[in-house]
């Protein structure tokens, strides 16, 4: 009997041990999968031969659902996708993020913009309402010293919240011991100034090391995939890109792009917290900025695009509260202003300057208001004079626009518009098949503008057939090369691309983050 009781007690102890272990595993289970490659395929099942579902990009966090090894013994992570489906990503280009490494913030203002980058001028992805809570994986500061939290916004997209309007409701376990309890909850908690023996691991080849945290900065060295360096600091550039400062040689330091490297502890685990400056005060420059109109007359539109509805016009010298900035499909910057109490609209930044905060440089120019003629008929004949019997110069299709020159009526009372048909030819189109529209105010200078060029500032850079990282590669180029600029376009992720004259008979597209307009 006693032997049976001992066996039962032993069995209970073993069972309790398993329960404790099980509980521990649940608490320490991964919550997200962090993508460390660019781009990374999501597949239907674990294995490179499995059906392709979609691509995900560096820095994105996807919700963890499970893990499994493929036939070759490679670990794969199952992740949840935004369309309620599940897929698998290889551990070669991803890593798990445990619950203890994740913080949580709560929005404490009525409405707060969710932005693509840690910048007040970045694209708005959505609106968060008061009380909404988000997991955050990293903290950084912008050039004005304002704190931003990198949050998990959707199942395959990261985003940023301005810390001024958030409070931390849960701090990451790894950084909890470093926090200063006296810091205001609306600002980023202070961190130890020591880097804690962290390292930066290079995840691409080759990677430029630069003198400053900017793609425009001088290149001081190059490095390759797999190299490890002592981590010194972190920073973001003017476009919200993350940079790591490293000690690349004895007594020498430089900066590498965060998207081409990763921050790890000496033990090899990835650090998800960005290095921040000690501060207990956050200021908002946006509230003090005003947009001063520099054009004679300028349209205020309903959206940040030339196709937006004209809400009103504003005149030279007038100042309006500046609210935000946004770029259109052509890469042009627009300012959102409050043109009347409670009424907002957009103006082209080319014809305004910001005052009260950081001002944009302006050049003294002469302003002229232009009109254009938009074709409304399906196919419209362009004639040499305002008459249906006049010589035909050509034909134009619906939607085309031309510079407006004059208006005239023929003998039967039909209205005609004179247009700049080609660079050297003027022509006339019927008013019933076209319309005069207001164009944005155009600045003109006495000096001719030099033709734009695209200068490559990284090596190597792929030239693609269309503006997409999945498009066919037509060639490659290197740092310092210059090409004729043709056009600008944004892809589905909001990335800017420049079209260049790659060869005499070949056009191509290069990613804007690896070049600049000269």
Short mmCIF file of C-alpha atoms in Angstrom, two decimals, residues 60-349:
data_model
loop_
_atom_site.label_atom_id
_atom_site.label_comp_id
_atom_site.label_asym_id
_atom_site.label_seq_id
_atom_site.Cartn_x
_atom_site.Cartn_y
_atom_site.Cartn_z
CA UNK A 60 7.75 44.18 -40.73
CA UNK A 61 6.34 42.20 -37.81
CA UNK A 62 3.82 39.44 -38.43
CA UNK A 63 1.80 37.67 -35.78
CA UNK A 64 3.42 34.34 -34.81
CA UNK A 65 1.21 31.24 -35.12
CA UNK A 66 3.59 28.28 -34.87
CA UNK A 67 6.81 26.76 -36.19
CA UNK A 68 8.04 23.65 -37.96
CA UNK A 69 11.14 22.25 -39.65
CA UNK A 70 11.11 21.42 -43.37
CA UNK A 71 12.58 18.23 -44.89
CA UNK A 72 16.07 19.79 -44.83
CA UNK A 73 15.80 20.59 -41.13
CA UNK A 74 15.40 24.37 -41.66
CA UNK A 75 13.07 26.03 -39.16
CA UNK A 76 10.00 27.84 -40.59
CA UNK A 77 7.61 30.15 -38.75
CA UNK A 78 3.87 30.18 -39.39
CA UNK A 79 2.47 33.73 -39.48
CA UNK A 80 -0.94 35.38 -39.76
CA UNK A 81 -1.57 37.58 -42.80
CA UNK A 82 -3.80 40.65 -43.18
CA UNK A 83 -6.41 38.73 -45.21
CA UNK A 84 -7.01 36.25 -42.33
CA UNK A 85 -4.87 33.62 -44.06
CA UNK A 86 -1.73 31.98 -42.74
CA UNK A 87 1.63 31.36 -44.35
CA UNK A 88 5.20 30.32 -43.60
CA UNK A 89 8.51 32.26 -43.63
CA UNK A 90 11.99 30.78 -43.30
CA UNK A 91 14.03 31.46 -40.16
CA UNK A 92 16.98 32.29 -42.45
CA UNK A 93 15.40 35.72 -43.04
CA UNK A 94 13.25 36.16 -39.92
CA UNK A 95 13.36 35.87 -36.15
CA UNK A 96 10.84 35.51 -33.35
CA UNK A 97 10.06 38.29 -30.86
CA UNK A 98 8.98 37.19 -27.38
CA UNK A 99 6.24 38.82 -25.30
CA UNK A 100 8.82 40.10 -22.80
CA UNK A 101 10.58 42.10 -25.54
CA UNK A 102 7.39 44.02 -26.43
CA UNK A 103 6.00 47.18 -24.82
CA UNK A 104 2.52 48.66 -25.08
CA UNK A 105 1.35 52.25 -25.54
CA UNK A 106 -2.08 53.85 -25.26
CA UNK A 107 -3.30 56.87 -27.23
CA UNK A 108 -4.31 59.68 -24.86
CA UNK A 109 -5.59 62.26 -27.33
CA UNK A 110 -8.89 62.33 -29.25
CA UNK A 111 -7.39 61.52 -32.67
CA UNK A 112 -3.78 60.68 -33.53
CA UNK A 113 -2.20 60.10 -36.94
CA UNK A 114 -0.54 56.73 -37.51
CA UNK A 115 2.45 57.47 -39.74
CA UNK A 116 4.63 55.44 -42.10
CA UNK A 117 7.87 56.85 -40.63
CA UNK A 118 8.98 58.59 -37.43
CA UNK A 119 8.38 62.05 -38.85
CA UNK A 120 5.57 64.64 -38.82
CA UNK A 121 5.93 64.94 -42.61
CA UNK A 122 5.60 61.19 -43.26
CA UNK A 123 2.58 59.59 -44.96
CA UNK A 124 -0.49 59.07 -42.76
CA UNK A 125 -1.56 55.40 -42.77
CA UNK A 126 -4.61 55.83 -40.57
CA UNK A 127 -6.11 57.40 -37.45
CA UNK A 128 -5.93 56.05 -33.88
CA UNK A 129 -8.57 57.12 -31.35
CA UNK A 130 -8.22 57.86 -27.66
CA UNK A 131 -7.86 54.69 -25.59
CA UNK A 132 -6.50 52.58 -28.48
CA UNK A 133 -3.55 50.40 -27.45
CA UNK A 134 -0.71 49.09 -29.61
CA UNK A 135 2.30 46.82 -29.10
CA UNK A 136 5.58 48.65 -29.67
CA UNK A 137 8.96 47.13 -30.55
CA UNK A 138 11.24 50.16 -30.72
CA UNK A 139 11.57 53.80 -29.68
CA UNK A 140 13.40 56.58 -31.51
CA UNK A 141 13.62 60.35 -31.68
CA UNK A 142 13.34 62.65 -34.69
CA UNK A 143 15.51 65.67 -35.48
CA UNK A 144 13.40 67.88 -33.19
CA UNK A 145 13.93 65.52 -30.23
CA UNK A 146 10.38 64.18 -30.31
CA UNK A 147 9.81 60.58 -29.23
CA UNK A 148 8.21 58.06 -31.60
CA UNK A 149 7.05 54.49 -30.95
CA UNK A 150 7.28 51.84 -33.68
CA UNK A 151 4.06 49.89 -33.33
CA UNK A 152 2.47 46.78 -34.78
CA UNK A 153 -0.29 48.38 -36.88
CA UNK A 154 -1.54 45.50 -39.03
CA UNK A 155 -0.56 41.88 -39.54
CA UNK A 156 2.13 42.73 -42.09
CA UNK A 157 2.85 46.42 -41.61
CA UNK A 158 4.70 48.51 -39.03
CA UNK A 159 3.97 52.18 -38.29
CA UNK A 160 4.88 55.01 -35.91
CA UNK A 161 3.03 57.00 -33.21
CA UNK A 162 4.16 60.36 -31.81
CA UNK A 163 5.03 59.81 -28.14
CA UNK A 164 3.70 63.23 -27.09
CA UNK A 165 0.16 61.87 -27.36
CA UNK A 166 0.76 58.37 -25.95
CA UNK A 167 1.42 56.86 -22.56
CA UNK A 168 3.36 53.68 -21.88
CA UNK A 169 1.15 51.08 -20.20
CA UNK A 170 3.68 48.26 -20.40
CA UNK A 171 7.44 48.46 -20.79
CA UNK A 172 9.53 45.78 -22.52
CA UNK A 173 10.94 43.36 -19.93
CA UNK A 174 14.50 43.73 -21.28
CA UNK A 175 14.56 47.50 -20.77
CA UNK A 176 12.48 47.76 -17.60
CA UNK A 177 15.55 47.80 -15.34
CA UNK A 178 16.96 50.78 -17.24
CA UNK A 179 13.94 53.08 -16.93
CA UNK A 180 13.85 56.19 -14.80
CA UNK A 181 10.66 56.23 -12.73
CA UNK A 182 10.62 60.05 -12.63
CA UNK A 183 10.20 60.43 -16.37
CA UNK A 184 6.81 61.78 -17.55
CA UNK A 185 4.65 59.04 -19.07
CA UNK A 186 4.03 61.15 -22.16
CA UNK A 187 7.69 61.04 -23.11
CA UNK A 188 10.07 58.22 -23.78
CA UNK A 189 11.52 56.73 -20.61
CA UNK A 190 15.18 57.58 -20.04
CA UNK A 191 17.67 54.90 -20.87
CA UNK A 192 21.15 54.12 -19.64
CA UNK A 193 23.68 55.99 -21.76
CA UNK A 194 25.82 52.86 -22.00
CA UNK A 195 25.34 50.74 -25.09
CA UNK A 196 25.37 47.54 -23.02
CA UNK A 197 27.90 45.68 -25.18
CA UNK A 198 25.59 45.55 -28.21
CA UNK A 199 26.84 44.77 -31.70
CA UNK A 200 25.74 45.64 -35.22
CA UNK A 201 25.67 42.72 -37.65
CA UNK A 202 25.79 43.50 -41.40
CA UNK A 203 23.06 41.58 -43.32
CA UNK A 204 23.82 42.67 -46.92
CA UNK A 205 26.81 43.03 -49.27
CA UNK A 206 28.40 45.44 -49.91
CA UNK A 207 27.34 48.11 -47.36
CA UNK A 208 28.74 51.63 -47.24
CA UNK A 209 29.93 53.10 -43.94
CA UNK A 210 29.25 56.85 -43.91
CA UNK A 211 30.59 59.78 -41.91
CA UNK A 212 27.06 60.85 -40.86
CA UNK A 213 23.62 59.22 -40.63
CA UNK A 214 22.62 60.21 -44.16
CA UNK A 215 22.81 58.76 -47.67
CA UNK A 216 24.21 62.14 -48.75
CA UNK A 217 27.13 61.88 -46.33
CA UNK A 218 30.71 61.00 -47.31
CA UNK A 219 31.53 57.29 -47.65
CA UNK A 220 34.39 56.40 -45.29
CA UNK A 221 34.53 52.61 -45.74
CA UNK A 222 32.68 49.54 -47.05
CA UNK A 223 31.80 46.30 -45.31
CA UNK A 224 30.14 42.97 -46.11
CA UNK A 225 27.45 40.58 -44.93
CA UNK A 226 28.21 38.78 -41.66
CA UNK A 227 30.66 41.36 -40.29
CA UNK A 228 30.12 42.45 -36.67
CA UNK A 229 31.00 45.80 -35.11
CA UNK A 230 30.72 47.50 -31.73
CA UNK A 231 27.44 49.46 -31.51
CA UNK A 232 27.81 53.12 -30.44
CA UNK A 233 24.48 54.88 -31.11
CA UNK A 234 21.33 55.10 -33.30
CA UNK A 235 19.74 57.95 -35.24
CA UNK A 236 17.20 58.64 -37.99
CA UNK A 237 17.85 60.75 -41.09
CA UNK A 238 15.65 63.36 -42.76
CA UNK A 239 13.53 60.61 -44.35
CA UNK A 240 12.99 58.65 -41.14
CA UNK A 241 15.52 55.91 -42.04
CA UNK A 242 17.21 54.22 -39.08
CA UNK A 243 21.04 54.30 -38.86
CA UNK A 244 23.50 52.59 -36.50
CA UNK A 245 26.81 54.17 -35.47
CA UNK A 246 29.61 51.59 -35.34
CA UNK A 247 33.30 51.39 -34.49
CA UNK A 248 34.52 50.01 -37.83
CA UNK A 249 38.26 50.37 -37.16
CA UNK A 250 40.55 51.22 -34.26
CA UNK A 251 39.66 54.78 -33.26
CA UNK A 252 37.33 55.22 -36.25
CA UNK A 253 33.54 55.33 -36.26
CA UNK A 254 30.85 55.63 -38.95
CA UNK A 255 27.19 55.00 -39.74
CA UNK A 256 25.44 52.10 -41.53
CA UNK A 257 21.81 51.89 -42.66
CA UNK A 258 19.55 50.01 -40.25
CA UNK A 259 17.84 48.26 -43.17
CA UNK A 260 21.18 46.69 -44.15
CA UNK A 261 22.19 45.65 -40.62
CA UNK A 262 20.70 44.53 -37.34
CA UNK A 263 21.38 45.32 -33.70
CA UNK A 264 22.15 42.33 -31.45
CA UNK A 265 23.30 41.76 -27.88
CA UNK A 266 26.65 40.07 -27.34
CA UNK A 267 24.78 36.81 -26.82
CA UNK A 268 23.39 37.05 -30.34
CA UNK A 269 19.79 38.03 -29.50
CA UNK A 270 18.36 40.91 -31.49
CA UNK A 271 17.81 44.15 -29.63
CA UNK A 272 14.51 45.77 -30.53
CA UNK A 273 15.03 49.07 -28.72
CA UNK A 274 16.56 52.06 -30.48
CA UNK A 275 19.22 54.18 -28.75
CA UNK A 276 17.57 57.38 -27.50
CA UNK A 277 18.81 60.67 -26.08
CA UNK A 278 18.09 61.51 -22.42
CA UNK A 279 15.23 64.01 -22.27
CA UNK A 280 12.14 64.68 -20.21
CA UNK A 281 10.65 67.38 -22.42
CA UNK A 282 9.05 67.06 -25.85
CA UNK A 283 8.28 70.02 -28.08
CA UNK A 284 6.02 70.16 -31.13
CA UNK A 285 7.32 72.42 -33.89
CA UNK A 286 4.23 71.83 -36.03
CA UNK A 287 2.00 73.98 -33.82
CA UNK A 288 4.18 77.09 -34.22
CA UNK A 289 4.74 76.83 -37.97
CA UNK A 290 2.85 78.93 -40.51
CA UNK A 291 2.77 78.72 -44.29
CA UNK A 292 3.42 82.05 -46.03
CA UNK A 293 2.21 82.30 -49.64
CA UNK A 294 4.93 83.37 -52.11
CA UNK A 295 2.82 83.19 -55.30
CA UNK A 296 0.60 85.99 -56.64
CA UNK A 297 -2.47 83.74 -56.47
CA UNK A 298 -2.48 80.09 -55.38
CA UNK A 299 -5.19 77.44 -55.40
CA UNK A 300 -6.10 75.65 -52.16
CA UNK A 301 -7.17 72.09 -52.98
CA UNK A 302 -9.20 69.37 -51.25
CA UNK A 303 -6.33 66.88 -51.42
CA UNK A 304 -2.57 66.86 -51.94
CA UNK A 305 -2.81 66.47 -55.68
CA UNK A 306 -3.26 68.67 -58.78
CA UNK A 307 -6.56 66.84 -59.41
CA UNK A 308 -8.00 67.92 -56.03
CA UNK A 309 -11.05 70.19 -56.00
CA UNK A 310 -10.23 73.92 -55.72
CA UNK A 311 -11.67 75.08 -52.37
CA UNK A 312 -10.50 78.69 -52.54
CA UNK A 313 -7.52 80.84 -53.55
CA UNK A 314 -4.92 82.56 -51.37
CA UNK A 315 -2.73 85.55 -52.14
CA UNK A 316 0.92 86.55 -51.86
CA UNK A 317 2.15 87.37 -48.37
CA UNK A 318 -0.77 85.81 -46.49
CA UNK A 319 0.13 83.42 -43.65
CA UNK A 320 -1.88 80.39 -42.53
CA UNK A 321 -1.45 77.77 -39.76
CA UNK A 322 0.62 74.84 -41.08
CA UNK A 323 -0.82 71.40 -40.24
CA UNK A 324 1.15 68.72 -42.10
CA UNK A 325 2.97 67.77 -45.31
CA UNK A 326 2.42 65.07 -47.92
CA UNK A 327 3.89 64.06 -51.29
CA UNK A 328 1.84 63.32 -54.40
CA UNK A 329 2.42 60.65 -57.06
CA UNK A 330 4.94 62.92 -58.83
CA UNK A 331 7.00 63.39 -55.67
CA UNK A 332 5.89 67.01 -55.16
CA UNK A 333 5.42 68.20 -51.58
CA UNK A 334 2.11 69.75 -50.46
CA UNK A 335 1.35 71.66 -47.25
CA UNK A 336 -1.94 71.26 -45.43
CA UNK A 337 -3.12 74.61 -44.03
CA UNK A 338 -6.09 75.96 -42.11
CA UNK A 339 -7.23 78.63 -44.58
CA UNK A 340 -10.31 79.54 -42.52
CA UNK A 341 -11.31 78.64 -38.96
CA UNK A 342 -12.18 74.93 -39.01
CA UNK A 343 -11.49 74.59 -42.77
CA UNK A 344 -8.43 72.80 -44.13
CA UNK A 345 -6.89 72.48 -47.59
CA UNK A 346 -3.66 71.73 -49.48
CA UNK A 347 -1.21 74.03 -51.31
CA UNK A 348 1.89 73.24 -53.36
CA UNK A 349 5.01 73.80 -51.23
#
